[in-house]
Tab-separated table of C-alpha atoms in Angstrom:
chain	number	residue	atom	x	y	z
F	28	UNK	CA	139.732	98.783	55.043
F	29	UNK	CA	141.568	96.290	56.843
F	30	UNK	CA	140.475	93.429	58.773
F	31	UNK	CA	137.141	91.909	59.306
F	32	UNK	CA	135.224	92.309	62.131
F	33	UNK	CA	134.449	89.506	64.230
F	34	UNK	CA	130.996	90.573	64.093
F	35	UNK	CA	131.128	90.546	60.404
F	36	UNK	CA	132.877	86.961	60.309
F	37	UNK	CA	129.906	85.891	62.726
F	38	UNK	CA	127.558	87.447	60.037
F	39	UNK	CA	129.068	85.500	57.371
F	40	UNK	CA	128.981	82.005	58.670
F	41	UNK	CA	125.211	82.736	59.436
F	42	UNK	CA	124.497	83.725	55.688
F	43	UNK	CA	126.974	80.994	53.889
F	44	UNK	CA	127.647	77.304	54.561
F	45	UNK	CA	130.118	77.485	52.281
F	46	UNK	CA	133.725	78.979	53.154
F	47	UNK	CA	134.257	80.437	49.677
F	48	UNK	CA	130.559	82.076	49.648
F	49	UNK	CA	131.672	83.775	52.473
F	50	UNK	CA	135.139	84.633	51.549
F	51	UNK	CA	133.409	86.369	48.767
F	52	UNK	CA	131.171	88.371	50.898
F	53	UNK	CA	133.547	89.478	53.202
F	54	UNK	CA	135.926	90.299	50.606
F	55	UNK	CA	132.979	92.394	49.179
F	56	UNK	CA	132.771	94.469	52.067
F	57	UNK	CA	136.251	94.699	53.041
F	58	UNK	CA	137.808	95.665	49.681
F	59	UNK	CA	134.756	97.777	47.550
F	60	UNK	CA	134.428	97.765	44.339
F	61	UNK	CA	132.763	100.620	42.222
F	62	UNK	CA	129.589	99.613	41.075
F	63	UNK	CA	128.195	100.822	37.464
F	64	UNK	CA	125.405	103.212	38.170
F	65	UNK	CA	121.602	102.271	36.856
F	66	UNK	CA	119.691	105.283	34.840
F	67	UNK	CA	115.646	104.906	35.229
F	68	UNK	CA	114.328	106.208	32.173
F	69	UNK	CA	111.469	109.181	33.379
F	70	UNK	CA	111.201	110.612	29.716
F	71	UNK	CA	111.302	108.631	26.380
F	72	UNK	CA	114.994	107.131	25.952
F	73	UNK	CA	116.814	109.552	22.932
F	74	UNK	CA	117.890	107.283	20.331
F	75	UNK	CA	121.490	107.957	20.855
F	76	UNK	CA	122.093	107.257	24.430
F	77	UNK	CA	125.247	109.222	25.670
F	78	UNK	CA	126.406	106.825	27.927
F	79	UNK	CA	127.927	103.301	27.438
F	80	UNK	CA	125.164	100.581	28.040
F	81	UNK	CA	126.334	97.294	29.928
F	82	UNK	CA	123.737	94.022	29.213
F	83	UNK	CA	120.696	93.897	30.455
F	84	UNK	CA	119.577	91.554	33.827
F	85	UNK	CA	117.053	89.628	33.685
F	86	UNK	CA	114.835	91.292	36.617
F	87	UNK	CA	116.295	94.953	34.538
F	88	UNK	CA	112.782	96.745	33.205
F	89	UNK	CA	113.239	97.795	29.895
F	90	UNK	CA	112.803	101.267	30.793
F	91	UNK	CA	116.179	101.365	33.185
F	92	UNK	CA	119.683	101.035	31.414
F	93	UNK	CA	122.619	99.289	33.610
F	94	UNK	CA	125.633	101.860	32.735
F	95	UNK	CA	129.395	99.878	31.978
F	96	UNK	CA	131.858	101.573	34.861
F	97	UNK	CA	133.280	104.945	35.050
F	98	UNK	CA	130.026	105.904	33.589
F	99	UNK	CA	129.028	110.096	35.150
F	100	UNK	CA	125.495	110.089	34.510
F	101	UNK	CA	124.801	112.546	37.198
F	102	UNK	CA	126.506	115.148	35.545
F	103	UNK	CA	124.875	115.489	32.391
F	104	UNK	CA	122.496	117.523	30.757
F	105	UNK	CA	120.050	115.042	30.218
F	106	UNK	CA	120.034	114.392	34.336
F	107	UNK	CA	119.158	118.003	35.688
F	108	UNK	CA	116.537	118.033	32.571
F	109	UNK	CA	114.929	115.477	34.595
F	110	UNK	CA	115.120	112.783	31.739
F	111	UNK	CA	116.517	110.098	33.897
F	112	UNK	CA	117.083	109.464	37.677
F	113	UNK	CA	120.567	107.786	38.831
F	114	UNK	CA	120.267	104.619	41.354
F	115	UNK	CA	122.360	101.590	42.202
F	116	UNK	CA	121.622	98.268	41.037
F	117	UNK	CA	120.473	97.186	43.930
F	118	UNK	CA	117.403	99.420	44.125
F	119	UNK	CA	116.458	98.229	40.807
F	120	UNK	CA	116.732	94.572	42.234
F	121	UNK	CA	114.711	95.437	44.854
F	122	UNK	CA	111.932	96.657	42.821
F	123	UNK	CA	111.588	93.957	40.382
F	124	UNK	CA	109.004	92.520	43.051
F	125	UNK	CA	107.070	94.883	41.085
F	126	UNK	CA	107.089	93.331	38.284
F	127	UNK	CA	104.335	90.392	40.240
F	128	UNK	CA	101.658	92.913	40.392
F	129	UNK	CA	98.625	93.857	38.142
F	130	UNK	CA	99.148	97.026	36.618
F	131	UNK	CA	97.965	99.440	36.723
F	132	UNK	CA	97.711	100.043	40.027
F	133	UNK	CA	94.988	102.723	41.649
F	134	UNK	CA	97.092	103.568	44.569
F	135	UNK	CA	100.794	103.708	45.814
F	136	UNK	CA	102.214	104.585	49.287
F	137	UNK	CA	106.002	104.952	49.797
F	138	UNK	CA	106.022	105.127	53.310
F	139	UNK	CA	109.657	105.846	53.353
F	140	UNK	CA	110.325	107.813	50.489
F	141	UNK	CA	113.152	109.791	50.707
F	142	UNK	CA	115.255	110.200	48.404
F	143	UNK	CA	112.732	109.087	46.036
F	144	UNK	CA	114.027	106.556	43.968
F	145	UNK	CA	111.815	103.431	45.216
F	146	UNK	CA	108.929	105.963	44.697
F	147	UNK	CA	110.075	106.923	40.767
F	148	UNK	CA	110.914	103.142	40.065
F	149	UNK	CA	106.789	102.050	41.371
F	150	UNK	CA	105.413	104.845	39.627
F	151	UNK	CA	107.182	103.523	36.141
F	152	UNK	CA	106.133	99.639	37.181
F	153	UNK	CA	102.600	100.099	38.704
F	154	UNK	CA	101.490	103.200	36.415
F	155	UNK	CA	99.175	104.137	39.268
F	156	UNK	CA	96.733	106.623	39.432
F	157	UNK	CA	97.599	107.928	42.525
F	158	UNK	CA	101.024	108.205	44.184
F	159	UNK	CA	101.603	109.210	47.822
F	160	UNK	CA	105.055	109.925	49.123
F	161	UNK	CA	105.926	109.860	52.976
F	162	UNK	CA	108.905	110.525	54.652
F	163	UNK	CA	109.327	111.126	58.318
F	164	UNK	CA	112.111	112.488	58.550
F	165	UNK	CA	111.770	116.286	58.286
F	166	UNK	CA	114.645	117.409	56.358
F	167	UNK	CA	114.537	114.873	53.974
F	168	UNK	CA	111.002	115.638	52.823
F	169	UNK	CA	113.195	118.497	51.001
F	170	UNK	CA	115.883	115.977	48.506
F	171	UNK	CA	112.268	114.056	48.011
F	172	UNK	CA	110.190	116.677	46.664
F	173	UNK	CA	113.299	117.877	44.808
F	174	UNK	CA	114.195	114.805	42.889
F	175	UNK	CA	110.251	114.157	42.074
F	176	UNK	CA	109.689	117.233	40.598
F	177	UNK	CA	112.533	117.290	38.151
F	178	UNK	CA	111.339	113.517	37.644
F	179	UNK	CA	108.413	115.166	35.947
F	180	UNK	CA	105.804	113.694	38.996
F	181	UNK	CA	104.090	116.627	40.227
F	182	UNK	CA	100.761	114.844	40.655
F	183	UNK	CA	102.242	112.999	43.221
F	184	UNK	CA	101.507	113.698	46.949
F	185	UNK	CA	104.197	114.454	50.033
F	186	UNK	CA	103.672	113.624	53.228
F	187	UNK	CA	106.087	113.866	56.358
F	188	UNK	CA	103.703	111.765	59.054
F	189	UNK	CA	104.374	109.061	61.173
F	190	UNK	CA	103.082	105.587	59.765
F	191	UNK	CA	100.946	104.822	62.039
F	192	UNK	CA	98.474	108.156	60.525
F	193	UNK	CA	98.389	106.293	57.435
F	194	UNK	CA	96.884	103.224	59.231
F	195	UNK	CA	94.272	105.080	61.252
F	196	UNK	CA	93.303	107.470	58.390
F	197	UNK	CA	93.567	105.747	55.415
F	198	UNK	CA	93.221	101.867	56.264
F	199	UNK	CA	92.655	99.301	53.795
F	200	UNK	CA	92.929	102.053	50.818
F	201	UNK	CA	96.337	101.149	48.813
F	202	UNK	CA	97.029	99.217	46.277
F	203	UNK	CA	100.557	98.890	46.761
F	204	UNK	CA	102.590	99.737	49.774
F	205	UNK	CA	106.494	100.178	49.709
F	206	UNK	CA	108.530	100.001	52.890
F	207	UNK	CA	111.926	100.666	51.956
F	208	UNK	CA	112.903	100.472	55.572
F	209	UNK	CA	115.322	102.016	57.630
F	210	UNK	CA	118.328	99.588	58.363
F	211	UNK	CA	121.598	99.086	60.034
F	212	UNK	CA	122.932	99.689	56.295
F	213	UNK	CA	125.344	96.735	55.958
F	214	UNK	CA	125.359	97.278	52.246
F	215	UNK	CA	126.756	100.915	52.498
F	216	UNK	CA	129.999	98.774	53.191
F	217	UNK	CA	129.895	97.553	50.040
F	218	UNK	CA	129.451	101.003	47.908
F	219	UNK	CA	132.803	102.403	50.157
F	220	UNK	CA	130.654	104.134	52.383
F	221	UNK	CA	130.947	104.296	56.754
F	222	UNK	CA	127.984	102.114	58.147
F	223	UNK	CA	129.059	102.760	61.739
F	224	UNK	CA	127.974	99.819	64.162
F	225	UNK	CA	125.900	98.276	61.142
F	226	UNK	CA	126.968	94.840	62.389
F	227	UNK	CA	126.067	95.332	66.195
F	228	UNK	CA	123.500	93.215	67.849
F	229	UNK	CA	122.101	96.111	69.264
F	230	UNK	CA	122.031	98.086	66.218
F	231	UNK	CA	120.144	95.422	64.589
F	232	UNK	CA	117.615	94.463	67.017
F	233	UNK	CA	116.941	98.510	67.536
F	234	UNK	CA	116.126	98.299	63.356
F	235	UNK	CA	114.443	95.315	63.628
F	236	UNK	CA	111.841	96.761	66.054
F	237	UNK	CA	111.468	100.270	63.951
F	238	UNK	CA	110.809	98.004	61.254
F	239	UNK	CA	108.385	95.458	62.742
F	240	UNK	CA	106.624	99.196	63.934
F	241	UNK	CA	106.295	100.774	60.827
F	242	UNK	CA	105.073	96.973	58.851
F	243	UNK	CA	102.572	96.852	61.241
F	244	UNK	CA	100.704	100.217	60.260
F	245	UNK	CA	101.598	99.122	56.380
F	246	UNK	CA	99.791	96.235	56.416
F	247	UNK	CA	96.376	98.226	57.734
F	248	UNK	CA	97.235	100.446	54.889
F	249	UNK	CA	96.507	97.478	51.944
F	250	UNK	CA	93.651	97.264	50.422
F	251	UNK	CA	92.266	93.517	50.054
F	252	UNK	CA	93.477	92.189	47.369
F	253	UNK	CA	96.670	94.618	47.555
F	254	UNK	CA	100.027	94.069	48.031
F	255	UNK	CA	102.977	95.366	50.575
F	256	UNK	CA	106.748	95.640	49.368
F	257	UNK	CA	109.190	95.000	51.691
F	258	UNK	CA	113.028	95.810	51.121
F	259	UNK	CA	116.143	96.599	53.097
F	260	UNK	CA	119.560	97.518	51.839
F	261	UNK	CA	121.347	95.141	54.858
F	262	UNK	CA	122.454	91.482	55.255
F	263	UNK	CA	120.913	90.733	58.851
F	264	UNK	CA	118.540	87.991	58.792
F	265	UNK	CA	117.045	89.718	62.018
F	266	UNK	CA	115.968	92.696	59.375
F	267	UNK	CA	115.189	90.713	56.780
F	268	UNK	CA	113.875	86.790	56.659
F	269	UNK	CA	113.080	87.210	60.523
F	270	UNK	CA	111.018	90.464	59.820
F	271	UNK	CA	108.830	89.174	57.361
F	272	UNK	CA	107.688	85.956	59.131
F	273	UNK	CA	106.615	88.129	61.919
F	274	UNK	CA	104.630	89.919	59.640
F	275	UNK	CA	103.231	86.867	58.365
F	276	UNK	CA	102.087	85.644	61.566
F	277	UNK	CA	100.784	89.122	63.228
F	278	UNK	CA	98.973	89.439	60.019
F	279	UNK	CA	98.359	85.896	58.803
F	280	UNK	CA	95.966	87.355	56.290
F	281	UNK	CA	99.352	88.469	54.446
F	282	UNK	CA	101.322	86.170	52.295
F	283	UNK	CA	104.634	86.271	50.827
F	284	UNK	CA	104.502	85.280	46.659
F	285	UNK	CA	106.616	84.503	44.231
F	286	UNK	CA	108.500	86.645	42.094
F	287	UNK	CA	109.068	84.937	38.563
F	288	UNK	CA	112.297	87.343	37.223
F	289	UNK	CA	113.874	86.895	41.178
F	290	UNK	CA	113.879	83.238	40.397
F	291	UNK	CA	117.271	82.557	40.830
F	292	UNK	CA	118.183	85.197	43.553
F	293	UNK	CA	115.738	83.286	46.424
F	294	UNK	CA	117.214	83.425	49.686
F	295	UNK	CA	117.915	80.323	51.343
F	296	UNK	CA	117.101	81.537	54.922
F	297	UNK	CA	113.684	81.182	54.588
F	298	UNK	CA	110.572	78.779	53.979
F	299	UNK	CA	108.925	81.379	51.903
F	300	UNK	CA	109.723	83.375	49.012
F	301	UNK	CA	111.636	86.240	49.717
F	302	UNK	CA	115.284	87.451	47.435
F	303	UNK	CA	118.501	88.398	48.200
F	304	UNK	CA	121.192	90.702	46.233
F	305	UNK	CA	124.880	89.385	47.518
F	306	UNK	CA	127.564	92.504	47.180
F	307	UNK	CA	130.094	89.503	46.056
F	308	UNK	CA	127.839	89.415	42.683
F	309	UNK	CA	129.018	92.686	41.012
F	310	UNK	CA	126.167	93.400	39.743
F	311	UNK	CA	124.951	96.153	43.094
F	312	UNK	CA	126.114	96.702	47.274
F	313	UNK	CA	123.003	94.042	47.475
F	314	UNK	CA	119.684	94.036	49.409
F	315	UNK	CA	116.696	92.653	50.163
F	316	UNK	CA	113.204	92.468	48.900
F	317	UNK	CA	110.255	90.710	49.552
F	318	UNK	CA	106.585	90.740	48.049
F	319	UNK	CA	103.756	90.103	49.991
F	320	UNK	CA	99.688	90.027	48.699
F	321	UNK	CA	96.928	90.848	51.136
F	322	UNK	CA	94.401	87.650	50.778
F	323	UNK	CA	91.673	89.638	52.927
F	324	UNK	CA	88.596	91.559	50.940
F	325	UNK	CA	88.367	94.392	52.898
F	326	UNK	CA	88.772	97.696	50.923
F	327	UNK	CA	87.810	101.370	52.406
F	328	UNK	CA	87.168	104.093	50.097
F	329	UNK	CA	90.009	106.633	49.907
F	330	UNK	CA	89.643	109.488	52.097
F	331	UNK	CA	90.433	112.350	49.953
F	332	UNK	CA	89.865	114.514	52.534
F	333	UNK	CA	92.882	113.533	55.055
F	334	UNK	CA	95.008	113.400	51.979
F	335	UNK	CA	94.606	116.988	50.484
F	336	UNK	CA	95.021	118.285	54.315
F	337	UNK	CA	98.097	116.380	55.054
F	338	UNK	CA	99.693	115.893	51.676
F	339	UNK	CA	102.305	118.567	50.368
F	340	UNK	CA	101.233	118.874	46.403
F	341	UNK	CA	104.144	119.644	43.853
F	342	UNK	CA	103.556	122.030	41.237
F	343	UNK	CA	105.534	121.805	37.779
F	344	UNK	CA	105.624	125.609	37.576
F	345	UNK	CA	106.628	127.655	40.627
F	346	UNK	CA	103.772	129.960	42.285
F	347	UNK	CA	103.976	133.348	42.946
F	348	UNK	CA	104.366	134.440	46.417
């Protein structure tokens, strides 16, 4: 690809003290490398899996397999059968903050959904009885209700509203809220993929706000007791770190915890715990994720109501006309 960006050499000398760390990082982004593609597991694992299995991680649920490279696993049988759904690593990291919640969990809301693979991985972790789906974005409500019925999860419930609904319609009724938020998409960089303007100060502080807007009317969606995900797929401390100890102080009632298997990944931009995937690791493009528990008691009852009137339901068998 070239050069680095001078924005991107900024970037790097806020995330690393260390010139090699960020030699790395750059080099990451600069020059990809293919990444071996994570299965999640949505029916019982055959006995004879068809694909070559690299070792596990130690944040890796048993139920996903981390594929050695050059692995297809999109093409096979087993995949349009709806046995398995194909992620990157990174998504997988992201979602071990799962793994520091009671299960099972009553409810989960992805509030941004699409394509659905933070939605497949909670339902797997959090064995709730209740998952609700949301994505705003109109013509990706379509990919989202595809990939979650071949998944098998046509209990599940679609919605494509703004946030801020959820907050004044179902407040304090979630177990578990995801916000897998929009982002300037640094890590794209890192899969080979164009990320136009990803490192621009505008771009970022534009992201930062969207996601600041749509945290707020997540954390009126969590139960007491309950907790909110938070996860980005970029590098910028301004979407990330900075983002969650604004949270924390609009909603002091919130607090991030710590996540036991993300141990070793803790990001060293912040006072609190919070984890970082690095692209230069190999192991995914890298991310963000962050886990944070509701200490308030409040809970509403669930308004079942707003949800069958607003929710698109997925049937395993097509309707006639």
């Amino acid at each position: 690809m070239g050069e680095p960006s001078n924005l991107l050499l900024k970037l790097s000398r806020r995330l690393f003290a260390e010139e090699r760390d960020r030699d790395a990082f750059i080099e990451a982004l600069v020059n990809p490398q293919p990444f071996p593609a994570a299965i999640v597991w949505m029916q019982p694992r055959p006995e004879v899996v068809p694909f070559a299995i690299a070792l596990p991680l130690p944040w890796q649920p048993t139920w996903v397999d981390r594929l050695s490279a050059d692995q297809r696993p999109g093409q096979h049988a087993l995949h349009q059968a709806g046995a398995y759904y194909c992620l990157d690593m990174a998504s997988v990291f992201s979602a071990a903050v799962f793994s520091a919640v009671a299960t099972p969990a009553e409810a989960v809301l992805d509030l941004c959904a699409a394509p659905g693979g933070k939605s497949l991985l909670a339902w797997k972790a959090l064995m709730p009885t209740h998952l609700w789906c949301n994505e705003v974005v109109r013509k990706r409500v379509r990919i989202l209700i595809a990939n979650l019925k071949r998944c098998g999860l046509t209990d599940s419930l679609v919605f494509n509203l703004d946030p801020q609904t959820f907050a004044e319609h179902l407040p304090h009724a979630a177990s578990v809220v995801v916000v897998d938020a929009p982002c300037s998409g640094q890590s794209l960089l890192a899969k080979g993929d164009q990320a136009l303007g990803c490192f621009h100060p505008v771009n970022i502080k534009k992201n930062a706000s969207r996601q600041k807007r749509i945290l707020a009317s997540a954390a009126q969606t969590v139960a007491g007791g309950g907790y909110l995900a938070y996860m980005t797929c970029t590098f910028s401390p301004a979407e990330n770190e900075q983002v969650v100890e604004w949270l924390i102080k609009k909603f002091p009632q919130f607090e991030a915890v710590d996540v036991p298997v993300l141990a070793d990944h803790a990001s060293p931009l912040a006072t609190f715990p919070c984890y970082r995937l690095w692209p230069q690791s190999g192991l995914g493009a890298g991310g963000f994720t962050a886990l944070l528990h509701n200490r308030a008691t409040s809970t509403e009852p669930i308004k079942l109501d707003f949800l069958t009137a607003k929710g698109m339901q997925i049937y395993s068998v097509e309707r006639s006309p």
